């Protein structure tokens, strides 16, 4: 199940940080497989979130054709 | 009919009453002449055509676009006879008509706002990359609005969009849009972006977006503004003062939110690149391990070879010490008591001889 408590933007940031970790000096082979699985999971969640999300469009009831 | 005797004042009042009844408001088209501003508050000019001329008066606040002599305008006004006997049009609204006058009005206001720095790049605010809450001002009956919604829904989700329905052309439009801008700017929680859109139209249709008070309202909005009016070739003062100008309403939708398909592809590519980096790292470590093993094997082999060589050398030495070799060279091995008369055994390479000692002396 996608993590609903995180926004898509947060997940995108997390994914970018994971990829940077692979290119950084903190890289350790022992941790890399788990990190890669996390990256794959995040990418899947982002796709699911973005596909499912709908916009809520509502027209303001207030009328603007007079000073009221 | 009985003759009614009126005072001058009464006559003026009755005339005005009649005018108000017959012509509560008139729209008159003509050319501006002798335009002047008094005390920074009052505007006076003559409106003329080839056959007639009439005086016009207005408060400066009613002038929504700068005027200049020679411009063709429509004046919306109340006809009045004043106490000094002059017949005037009390102007409520003025708008340029005809391509030349609209362009002239546009250029005059543009120069004025430019001088005030309203178009300066440093005033422009950056829109959030992915807004959560958006306000839109447009006519909800327009095709532009339908296009905008379609593109936004295709590209992104999770937005809360509040839409203010206003006219987007005609005399009432600027004030309606200004009220909508004020409404959104007065909310306790401000939207992150204020979008103003309108589809294409004639220069007169788009003139709403060259209205001075509207332009100033957009410029002073607390909410960052995104304005998409008309087609790509249309430039209005509203989009020039906006924080971000979109060429069309569709382009406004594309500017407002990223494309979810593109984001998904990018996320997948990022995960893929992490996988590639992992494979590269594994390859690198494997190669390093293989190289280390090969080096260890080479060192072991070298040591083994050295030991074998040493063993061979020792074997040679040991072989040299073998008595067989001595016997082969013609020497003999003597065993037994070597005192005279005793029997000894003499071992040669091929034979063993038994002999008696005849003599034994010191060398």
CSV table of C-alpha atoms in Angstrom, one decimal:
chain,number,residue,atom,x,y,z
A,1,UNK,CA,0.0,0.0,0.0
A,2,UNK,CA,1.4,3.4,-0.8
A,3,UNK,CA,2.4,5.6,2.2
A,4,UNK,CA,-0.4,8.1,2.3
A,5,UNK,CA,1.1,10.2,5.0
A,6,UNK,CA,3.9,11.3,2.6
A,7,UNK,CA,3.1,13.7,-0.2
A,8,UNK,CA,4.2,12.9,-3.8
A,9,UNK,CA,6.7,15.7,-3.5
A,10,UNK,CA,8.3,14.2,-0.4
A,11,UNK,CA,8.5,10.8,-2.1
A,12,UNK,CA,10.2,12.4,-5.1
A,13,UNK,CA,12.7,14.1,-2.8
A,14,UNK,CA,13.3,10.8,-1.0
A,15,UNK,CA,13.9,9.0,-4.3
A,16,UNK,CA,16.4,11.6,-5.5
A,17,UNK,CA,18.2,11.3,-2.2
A,18,UNK,CA,18.4,7.6,-2.6
A,19,UNK,CA,19.9,7.8,-6.0
A,20,UNK,CA,22.4,10.4,-4.8
A,21,UNK,CA,23.4,7.9,-2.0
A,22,UNK,CA,24.4,5.5,-4.7
A,23,UNK,CA,26.7,8.1,-6.2
A,24,UNK,CA,28.0,9.4,-2.9
A,25,UNK,CA,30.9,8.5,-0.6
A,26,UNK,CA,28.5,6.8,1.9
A,27,UNK,CA,27.8,4.0,-0.5
A,28,UNK,CA,28.1,0.5,1.0
A,29,UNK,CA,27.4,-2.6,-0.9
A,30,UNK,CA,25.9,-4.3,2.1
A,31,UNK,CA,23.2,-1.6,2.3
A,32,UNK,CA,22.8,-1.1,-1.5
A,33,UNK,CA,20.3,-3.8,-2.2
A,34,UNK,CA,17.9,-2.6,0.5
A,35,UNK,CA,18.3,1.0,-0.8
A,36,UNK,CA,17.6,-0.1,-4.4
A,37,UNK,CA,14.5,-2.0,-3.2
A,38,UNK,CA,13.3,1.2,-1.4
A,39,UNK,CA,13.9,3.2,-4.6
A,40,UNK,CA,11.9,0.8,-6.7
A,41,UNK,CA,9.1,0.8,-4.1
A,42,UNK,CA,9.1,4.6,-4.0
A,43,UNK,CA,8.9,4.8,-7.8
A,44,UNK,CA,6.0,2.4,-7.8
A,45,UNK,CA,4.2,4.4,-5.1
A,46,UNK,CA,4.8,7.7,-6.9
A,47,UNK,CA,3.2,6.2,-10.1
A,48,UNK,CA,0.3,4.8,-8.1
A,49,UNK,CA,-0.3,8.1,-6.2
A,50,UNK,CA,-0.1,10.2,-9.3
A,51,UNK,CA,-2.4,7.9,-11.3
A,52,UNK,CA,-5.0,7.8,-8.6
A,53,UNK,CA,-5.0,11.5,-7.4
A,54,UNK,CA,-7.9,13.6,-8.7
A,55,UNK,CA,-8.3,17.3,-8.6
A,56,UNK,CA,-11.1,19.0,-6.6
A,57,UNK,CA,-12.6,21.9,-8.6
A,58,UNK,CA,-15.2,24.0,-7.0
A,59,UNK,CA,-16.8,27.2,-8.2
A,60,UNK,CA,-17.0,29.9,-5.6
A,61,UNK,CA,-20.6,30.7,-4.7
A,62,UNK,CA,-19.9,34.4,-4.2
A,63,UNK,CA,-21.0,36.6,-7.1
A,64,UNK,CA,-18.7,39.2,-8.4
A,65,UNK,CA,-21.1,41.1,-10.7
A,66,UNK,CA,-21.9,43.7,-7.9
A,67,UNK,CA,-20.2,45.2,-4.9
A,68,UNK,CA,-22.1,42.8,-2.6
B,1,UNK,CA,-51.7,73.8,-23.3
B,2,UNK,CA,-51.3,76.2,-20.3
B,3,UNK,CA,-48.2,78.2,-20.3
B,4,UNK,CA,-45.9,77.2,-17.4
B,5,UNK,CA,-43.7,79.8,-16.0
B,6,UNK,CA,-40.4,78.3,-14.7
B,7,UNK,CA,-37.4,79.9,-13.0
B,8,UNK,CA,-34.1,79.3,-14.7
B,9,UNK,CA,-33.1,76.9,-12.0
B,10,UNK,CA,-36.4,75.0,-12.3
B,11,UNK,CA,-36.0,74.8,-16.0
B,12,UNK,CA,-32.5,73.3,-15.6
B,13,UNK,CA,-33.8,70.9,-13.0
B,14,UNK,CA,-36.8,69.9,-15.2
B,15,UNK,CA,-34.5,69.5,-18.2
B,16,UNK,CA,-32.2,67.2,-16.2
B,17,UNK,CA,-35.2,65.3,-14.9
B,18,UNK,CA,-36.4,64.8,-18.4
B,19,UNK,CA,-33.0,63.8,-19.6
B,20,UNK,CA,-32.6,61.4,-16.7
B,21,UNK,CA,-35.9,59.8,-17.6
B,22,UNK,CA,-35.3,59.6,-21.4
B,23,UNK,CA,-31.6,59.0,-21.4
B,24,UNK,CA,-30.5,57.7,-18.0
B,25,UNK,CA,-27.3,56.5,-19.6
B,26,UNK,CA,-26.0,57.0,-23.1
B,27,UNK,CA,-23.1,55.5,-25.0
B,28,UNK,CA,-21.6,58.0,-27.5
B,29,UNK,CA,-18.7,57.4,-29.8
B,30,UNK,CA,-16.4,60.2,-30.9
B,31,UNK,CA,-12.9,61.5,-31.1
B,32,UNK,CA,-11.2,63.0,-28.0
B,33,UNK,CA,-10.1,66.7,-28.3
B,34,UNK,CA,-8.7,69.2,-25.8
B,35,UNK,CA,-8.1,66.5,-23.2
B,36,UNK,CA,-7.0,68.0,-19.9
B,37,UNK,CA,-6.7,67.0,-16.2
B,38,UNK,CA,-7.4,69.5,-13.5
B,39,UNK,CA,-6.0,69.4,-10.0
B,40,UNK,CA,-5.1,65.8,-10.5
B,41,UNK,CA,-8.7,64.9,-9.9
B,42,UNK,CA,-10.9,66.0,-12.7
B,43,UNK,CA,-10.8,65.1,-16.4
B,44,UNK,CA,-12.3,67.3,-19.1
B,45,UNK,CA,-12.4,66.8,-22.9
B,46,UNK,CA,-14.5,67.4,-25.9
B,47,UNK,CA,-16.0,64.5,-27.8
B,48,UNK,CA,-16.5,65.3,-31.5
B,49,UNK,CA,-17.2,64.0,-34.9
B,50,UNK,CA,-17.4,65.8,-38.2
B,51,UNK,CA,-20.7,67.5,-37.4
B,52,UNK,CA,-20.8,68.2,-33.7
B,53,UNK,CA,-18.9,68.5,-30.5
B,54,UNK,CA,-19.9,68.0,-26.8
B,55,UNK,CA,-18.1,68.6,-23.5
B,56,UNK,CA,-17.3,65.6,-21.3
B,57,UNK,CA,-16.3,65.6,-17.6
B,58,UNK,CA,-15.2,62.7,-15.4
B,59,UNK,CA,-13.5,62.0,-12.1
B,60,UNK,CA,-9.9,60.8,-12.7
B,61,UNK,CA,-10.7,57.5,-11.0
B,62,UNK,CA,-13.2,56.8,-13.8
B,63,UNK,CA,-10.5,56.9,-16.4
B,64,UNK,CA,-9.5,53.2,-16.8
B,65,UNK,CA,-7.1,53.9,-19.6
B,66,UNK,CA,-5.1,57.0,-20.5
B,67,UNK,CA,-6.5,59.2,-23.2
B,68,UNK,CA,-4.9,61.5,-25.7
B,69,UNK,CA,-6.3,63.9,-28.3
B,70,UNK,CA,-7.3,62.1,-31.5
B,71,UNK,CA,-8.2,58.8,-29.9
B,72,UNK,CA,-11.6,57.3,-30.8
B,73,UNK,CA,-13.6,56.3,-27.8
B,74,UNK,CA,-17.0,55.2,-26.5
B,75,UNK,CA,-18.1,57.3,-23.6
B,76,UNK,CA,-20.8,55.9,-21.3
B,77,UNK,CA,-22.3,58.9,-19.6
B,78,UNK,CA,-25.3,60.8,-18.2
B,79,UNK,CA,-26.3,63.8,-20.2
B,80,UNK,CA,-26.6,66.9,-17.9
B,81,UNK,CA,-27.4,70.5,-18.3
B,82,UNK,CA,-25.3,72.3,-15.6
B,83,UNK,CA,-26.3,75.4,-13.7
B,84,UNK,CA,-24.2,77.6,-15.9
B,85,UNK,CA,-26.1,76.5,-19.0
B,86,UNK,CA,-23.6,74.2,-20.5
B,87,UNK,CA,-24.7,70.8,-21.7
B,88,UNK,CA,-22.2,68.1,-20.7
B,89,UNK,CA,-21.8,64.4,-20.6
B,90,UNK,CA,-21.0,63.3,-17.1
B,91,UNK,CA,-18.7,60.4,-17.9
B,92,UNK,CA,-19.1,57.0,-16.1
B,93,UNK,CA,-16.7,55.0,-18.3
B,94,UNK,CA,-14.5,55.5,-21.4
B,95,UNK,CA,-13.0,52.9,-23.6
B,96,UNK,CA,-11.0,53.2,-26.7
B,97,UNK,CA,-12.5,51.8,-29.9
B,98,UNK,CA,-10.9,50.9,-33.2
B,99,UNK,CA,-7.5,49.3,-33.6
B,100,UNK,CA,-5.5,52.5,-33.6
B,101,UNK,CA,-7.1,53.9,-30.5
B,102,UNK,CA,-6.9,50.7,-28.5
B,103,UNK,CA,-3.3,50.4,-29.4
B,104,UNK,CA,-2.6,54.0,-28.5
B,105,UNK,CA,-4.4,53.5,-25.1
B,106,UNK,CA,-2.3,50.4,-24.6
B,107,UNK,CA,0.9,52.1,-25.3
B,108,UNK,CA,0.2,55.1,-23.1
B,109,UNK,CA,-0.7,52.9,-20.1
B,110,UNK,CA,2.2,50.5,-20.8
B,111,UNK,CA,4.6,53.5,-20.7
B,112,UNK,CA,3.0,54.7,-17.5
B,113,UNK,CA,3.2,51.4,-15.7
B,114,UNK,CA,6.6,50.7,-17.0
B,115,UNK,CA,7.8,54.0,-15.5
B,116,UNK,CA,6.5,52.8,-12.2
B,117,UNK,CA,8.4,49.6,-12.5
B,118,UNK,CA,5.4,47.3,-12.6
B,119,UNK,CA,6.9,45.1,-15.3
B,120,UNK,CA,10.4,44.9,-13.6
B,121,UNK,CA,11.8,41.4,-13.6
B,122,UNK,CA,12.8,41.7,-9.9
B,123,UNK,CA,9.1,42.0,-9.0
B,124,UNK,CA,8.3,38.6,-10.4
B,125,UNK,CA,7.7,35.8,-7.9
B,126,UNK,CA,8.4,32.2,-8.6
B,127,UNK,CA,5.4,29.9,-8.6
B,128,UNK,CA,5.5,26.7,-6.5
B,129,UNK,CA,6.6,23.7,-8.6
B,130,UNK,CA,3.6,21.7,-7.4
B,131,UNK,CA,0.9,23.9,-5.8
B,132,UNK,CA,-1.7,22.3,-3.5
B,133,UNK,CA,-4.3,25.1,-3.6
B,134,UNK,CA,-5.0,27.2,-6.6
B,135,UNK,CA,-7.5,30.0,-7.3
B,136,UNK,CA,-8.8,30.6,-10.8
B,137,UNK,CA,-10.6,33.6,-12.2
B,138,UNK,CA,-12.4,33.2,-15.5
B,139,UNK,CA,-15.7,32.7,-17.1
B,140,UNK,CA,-16.7,29.2,-16.3
B,141,UNK,CA,-18.9,29.2,-19.4
B,142,UNK,CA,-15.8,29.6,-21.7
B,143,UNK,CA,-14.0,27.1,-23.8
B,144,UNK,CA,-10.8,28.4,-22.3
B,145,UNK,CA,-11.9,27.3,-18.8
B,146,UNK,CA,-12.9,23.8,-20.2
B,147,UNK,CA,-9.5,23.5,-21.9
B,148,UNK,CA,-7.7,24.6,-18.7
B,149,UNK,CA,-9.5,22.0,-16.5
B,150,UNK,CA,-8.9,19.3,-19.1
B,151,UNK,CA,-5.2,19.9,-19.3
B,152,UNK,CA,-4.8,20.3,-15.5
B,153,UNK,CA,-6.7,17.1,-14.8
B,154,UNK,CA,-4.6,15.2,-17.4
B,155,UNK,CA,-1.3,16.5,-16.1
B,156,UNK,CA,-1.7,16.4,-12.3
B,157,UNK,CA,-4.0,15.4,-9.4
B,158,UNK,CA,-4.6,16.3,-5.8
B,159,UNK,CA,-5.1,20.0,-6.4
B,160,UNK,CA,-7.8,22.0,-4.7
B,161,UNK,CA,-9.0,24.5,-7.2
B,162,UNK,CA,-11.4,27.3,-6.4
B,163,UNK,CA,-12.9,29.1,-9.4
B,164,UNK,CA,-14.4,32.6,-9.4
B,165,UNK,CA,-16.8,33.0,-12.3
B,166,UNK,CA,-16.6,36.5,-13.8
B,167,UNK,CA,-17.2,38.2,-17.1
B,168,UNK,CA,-14.0,38.3,-19.1
B,169,UNK,CA,-15.1,40.9,-21.7
B,170,UNK,CA,-17.2,44.0,-21.8
B,171,UNK,CA,-17.4,47.0,-19.5
B,172,UNK,CA,-18.3,45.2,-16.3
B,173,UNK,CA,-15.5,42.6,-16.6
B,174,UNK,CA,-12.5,44.5,-15.1
B,175,UNK,CA,-14.4,45.4,-11.9
B,176,UNK,CA,-15.7,41.8,-11.6
B,177,UNK,CA,-12.2,40.4,-12.0
B,178,UNK,CA,-10.8,42.9,-9.5
B,179,UNK,CA,-13.5,41.9,-6.9
B,180,UNK,CA,-12.5,38.3,-7.5
B,181,UNK,CA,-8.8,39.1,-7.0
B,182,UNK,CA,-9.7,41.0,-3.8
B,183,UNK,CA,-11.9,38.0,-2.6
B,184,UNK,CA,-9.0,35.5,-3.0
B,185,UNK,CA,-6.5,37.9,-1.5
B,186,UNK,CA,-8.8,38.4,1.5
B,187,UNK,CA,-9.0,34.7,2.4
B,188,UNK,CA,-7.5,33.5,5.7
B,189,UNK,CA,-5.6,30.9,4.0
B,190,UNK,CA,-4.3,32.2,0.7
B,191,UNK,CA,-4.2,30.0,-2.4
B,192,UNK,CA,-0.6,29.4,-3.6
B,193,UNK,CA,-1.3,30.6,-7.1
B,194,UNK,CA,-3.9,32.9,-8.6
B,195,UNK,CA,-4.6,32.0,-12.2
B,196,UNK,CA,-6.5,34.4,-14.6
B,197,UNK,CA,-7.4,33.0,-17.9
B,198,UNK,CA,-9.4,34.0,-21.0
B,199,UNK,CA,-9.5,32.6,-24.5
B,200,UNK,CA,-8.7,34.5,-27.7
B,201,UNK,CA,-10.8,37.4,-29.0
B,202,UNK,CA,-10.7,40.7,-30.8
B,203,UNK,CA,-8.6,43.5,-29.5
B,204,UNK,CA,-11.7,45.0,-28.1
B,205,UNK,CA,-12.6,41.8,-26.3
B,206,UNK,CA,-9.1,41.6,-24.8
B,207,UNK,CA,-9.2,45.3,-23.8
B,208,UNK,CA,-10.5,44.2,-20.4
B,209,UNK,CA,-7.0,43.0,-19.6
B,210,UNK,CA,-5.5,46.4,-20.5
B,211,UNK,CA,-7.6,48.1,-17.9
B,212,UNK,CA,-5.5,50.2,-15.5
B,213,UNK,CA,-7.2,49.3,-12.2
B,214,UNK,CA,-7.3,45.6,-13.1
B,215,UNK,CA,-3.6,45.7,-14.1
B,216,UNK,CA,-2.8,47.3,-10.8
B,217,UNK,CA,-4.9,44.8,-8.8
B,218,UNK,CA,-2.9,42.0,-10.5
B,219,UNK,CA,0.4,43.7,-9.7
B,220,UNK,CA,-0.5,44.2,-6.1
B,221,UNK,CA,-1.9,40.7,-5.5
B,222,UNK,CA,-0.4,39.0,-2.4
B,223,UNK,CA,-0.9,35.7,-4.2
B,224,UNK,CA,1.6,35.0,-7.0
B,225,UNK,CA,-0.2,35.4,-10.3
B,226,UNK,CA,-0.3,33.4,-13.5
B,227,UNK,CA,-2.1,35.1,-16.4
B,228,UNK,CA,-3.0,33.4,-19.7
B,229,UNK,CA,-5.1,35.6,-22.0
B,230,UNK,CA,-5.8,35.2,-25.6
B,231,UNK,CA,-3.5,33.5,-28.1
B,232,UNK,CA,0.3,33.5,-28.2
B,233,UNK,CA,0.5,36.7,-30.3
B,234,UNK,CA,-1.7,38.6,-27.9
B,235,UNK,CA,0.0,40.7,-25.2
B,236,UNK,CA,-2.0,42.4,-22.5
B,237,UNK,CA,-0.9,44.6,-19.7
B,238,UNK,CA,-2.4,42.1,-17.3
B,239,UNK,CA,0.0,39.4,-18.4
B,240,UNK,CA,2.9,41.8,-18.4
B,241,UNK,CA,2.4,42.6,-14.7
B,242,UNK,CA,1.7,39.0,-13.8
B,243,UNK,CA,4.4,37.1,-12.0
B,244,UNK,CA,4.2,34.5,-14.8
B,245,UNK,CA,2.8,35.0,-18.2
B,246,UNK,CA,1.3,32.1,-20.1
B,247,UNK,CA,0.7,32.4,-23.8
B,248,UNK,CA,-2.7,30.8,-23.7
B,249,UNK,CA,-5.1,29.3,-21.1
B,250,UNK,CA,-3.8,25.8,-22.1
B,251,UNK,CA,-0.3,27.0,-21.6
B,252,UNK,CA,-1.3,28.3,-18.2
B,253,UNK,CA,-2.5,24.8,-17.2
B,254,UNK,CA,0.9,23.4,-18.4
B,255,UNK,CA,2.8,26.0,-16.5
B,256,UNK,CA,0.8,25.5,-13.3
B,257,UNK,CA,1.4,21.8,-12.8
B,258,UNK,CA,4.0,19.3,-14.0
B,259,UNK,CA,3.1,16.4,-16.2
B,260,UNK,CA,2.4,13.4,-14.1
B,261,UNK,CA,3.4,11.1,-17.0
B,262,UNK,CA,6.8,12.8,-17.1
B,263,UNK,CA,7.2,12.6,-13.3
B,264,UNK,CA,6.4,8.9,-13.3
B,265,UNK,CA,8.8,8.3,-16.2
B,266,UNK,CA,11.5,10.2,-14.3
B,267,UNK,CA,10.8,8.3,-11.0
B,268,UNK,CA,11.1,5.0,-12.9
B,269,UNK,CA,14.3,6.2,-14.6
B,270,UNK,CA,15.7,7.2,-11.2
B,271,UNK,CA,14.9,3.8,-9.7
B,272,UNK,CA,16.4,2.2,-12.8
B,273,UNK,CA,19.6,4.3,-12.4
B,274,UNK,CA,19.8,3.1,-8.8
B,275,UNK,CA,19.6,-0.4,-10.1
B,276,UNK,CA,22.3,0.3,-12.7
B,277,UNK,CA,24.6,1.8,-10.0
B,278,UNK,CA,24.0,-1.3,-7.8
B,279,UNK,CA,25.0,-3.6,-10.7
B,280,UNK,CA,28.0,-1.4,-11.5
B,281,UNK,CA,29.0,-1.6,-7.8
B,282,UNK,CA,28.6,-5.4,-7.7
B,283,UNK,CA,30.7,-5.7,-10.9
B,284,UNK,CA,33.3,-3.4,-9.4
B,285,UNK,CA,33.5,-5.4,-6.2
B,286,UNK,CA,33.5,-8.8,-8.1
B,287,UNK,CA,36.3,-7.6,-10.3
B,288,UNK,CA,38.2,-6.4,-7.3
B,289,UNK,CA,37.7,-9.7,-5.5
B,290,UNK,CA,38.7,-11.6,-8.7
B,291,UNK,CA,41.8,-9.5,-9.0
B,292,UNK,CA,42.7,-10.1,-5.4
B,293,UNK,CA,42.1,-13.9,-5.7
B,294,UNK,CA,44.3,-14.0,-8.9
B,295,UNK,CA,47.0,-12.0,-7.1
B,296,UNK,CA,46.9,-14.4,-4.1
B,297,UNK,CA,47.0,-17.4,-6.5
B,298,UNK,CA,49.9,-15.9,-8.3
B,299,UNK,CA,51.8,-15.3,-5.1
B,300,UNK,CA,51.1,-18.9,-3.9
B,301,UNK,CA,52.2,-20.3,-7.2
B,302,UNK,CA,55.4,-18.3,-7.1
B,303,UNK,CA,56.1,-19.5,-3.6
B,304,UNK,CA,55.4,-23.1,-4.6
B,305,UNK,CA,57.6,-22.8,-7.6
B,306,UNK,CA,60.4,-21.4,-5.4
B,307,UNK,CA,60.0,-24.3,-2.9
B,308,UNK,CA,60.1,-26.9,-5.7
B,309,UNK,CA,63.2,-25.3,-7.2
B,310,UNK,CA,64.8,-25.4,-3.7
B,311,UNK,CA,63.8,-29.0,-3.3
B,312,UNK,CA,65.3,-29.9,-6.6
B,313,UNK,CA,68.5,-28.2,-5.7
B,314,UNK,CA,68.6,-30.1,-2.4
B,315,UNK,CA,67.8,-33.3,-4.2
B,316,UNK,CA,70.8,-32.7,-6.4
B,317,UNK,CA,73.0,-32.1,-3.5
B,318,UNK,CA,71.6,-35.3,-1.8
B,319,UNK,CA,72.1,-37.2,-5.0
B,320,UNK,CA,75.7,-36.1,-5.1
B,321,UNK,CA,76.2,-37.5,-1.6
B,322,UNK,CA,74.9,-41.0,-2.6
B,323,UNK,CA,77.8,-43.5,-2.2
B,324,UNK,CA,76.7,-45.3,-5.4
B,325,UNK,CA,77.9,-42.2,-7.4
B,326,UNK,CA,81.3,-42.5,-5.7
B,327,UNK,CA,81.5,-46.2,-6.5
B,328,UNK,CA,80.5,-45.5,-10.0
B,329,UNK,CA,83.4,-43.2,-10.4
B,330,UNK,CA,85.8,-46.1,-9.6
B,331,UNK,CA,86.1,-45.8,-5.8
B,332,UNK,CA,85.6,-48.8,-3.5
B,333,UNK,CA,84.1,-49.1,0.0
B,334,UNK,CA,86.2,-51.2,2.4
B,335,UNK,CA,84.6,-52.9,5.4
B,336,UNK,CA,86.2,-55.1,8.1
B,337,UNK,CA,89.3,-55.3,10.3
B,338,UNK,CA,92.3,-53.9,8.4
B,339,UNK,CA,95.0,-55.5,10.5
B,340,UNK,CA,97.3,-57.9,8.5
B,341,UNK,CA,96.0,-61.4,8.2
B,342,UNK,CA,92.4,-60.3,8.7
B,343,UNK,CA,89.7,-60.6,5.9
B,344,UNK,CA,88.1,-57.5,4.6
B,345,UNK,CA,85.3,-56.9,2.2
B,346,UNK,CA,85.8,-54.5,-0.7
B,347,UNK,CA,82.6,-53.1,-2.3
B,348,UNK,CA,83.0,-51.8,-5.9
B,349,UNK,CA,80.3,-50.4,-8.2
B,350,UNK,CA,79.6,-53.8,-9.8
B,351,UNK,CA,81.4,-56.2,-7.5
B,352,UNK,CA,82.1,-57.1,-3.9
B,353,UNK,CA,85.5,-58.6,-3.2
B,354,UNK,CA,86.6,-60.5,-0.2
B,355,UNK,CA,90.4,-60.1,0.5
B,356,UNK,CA,93.0,-60.8,3.1
B,357,UNK,CA,95.0,-57.8,4.6
B,358,UNK,CA,98.7,-58.3,3.9
B,359,UNK,CA,100.0,-55.0,5.2
B,360,UNK,CA,98.6,-51.8,6.7
B,361,UNK,CA,100.8,-48.8,7.3
B,362,UNK,CA,100.3,-45.2,8.0
B,363,UNK,CA,100.4,-42.8,5.1
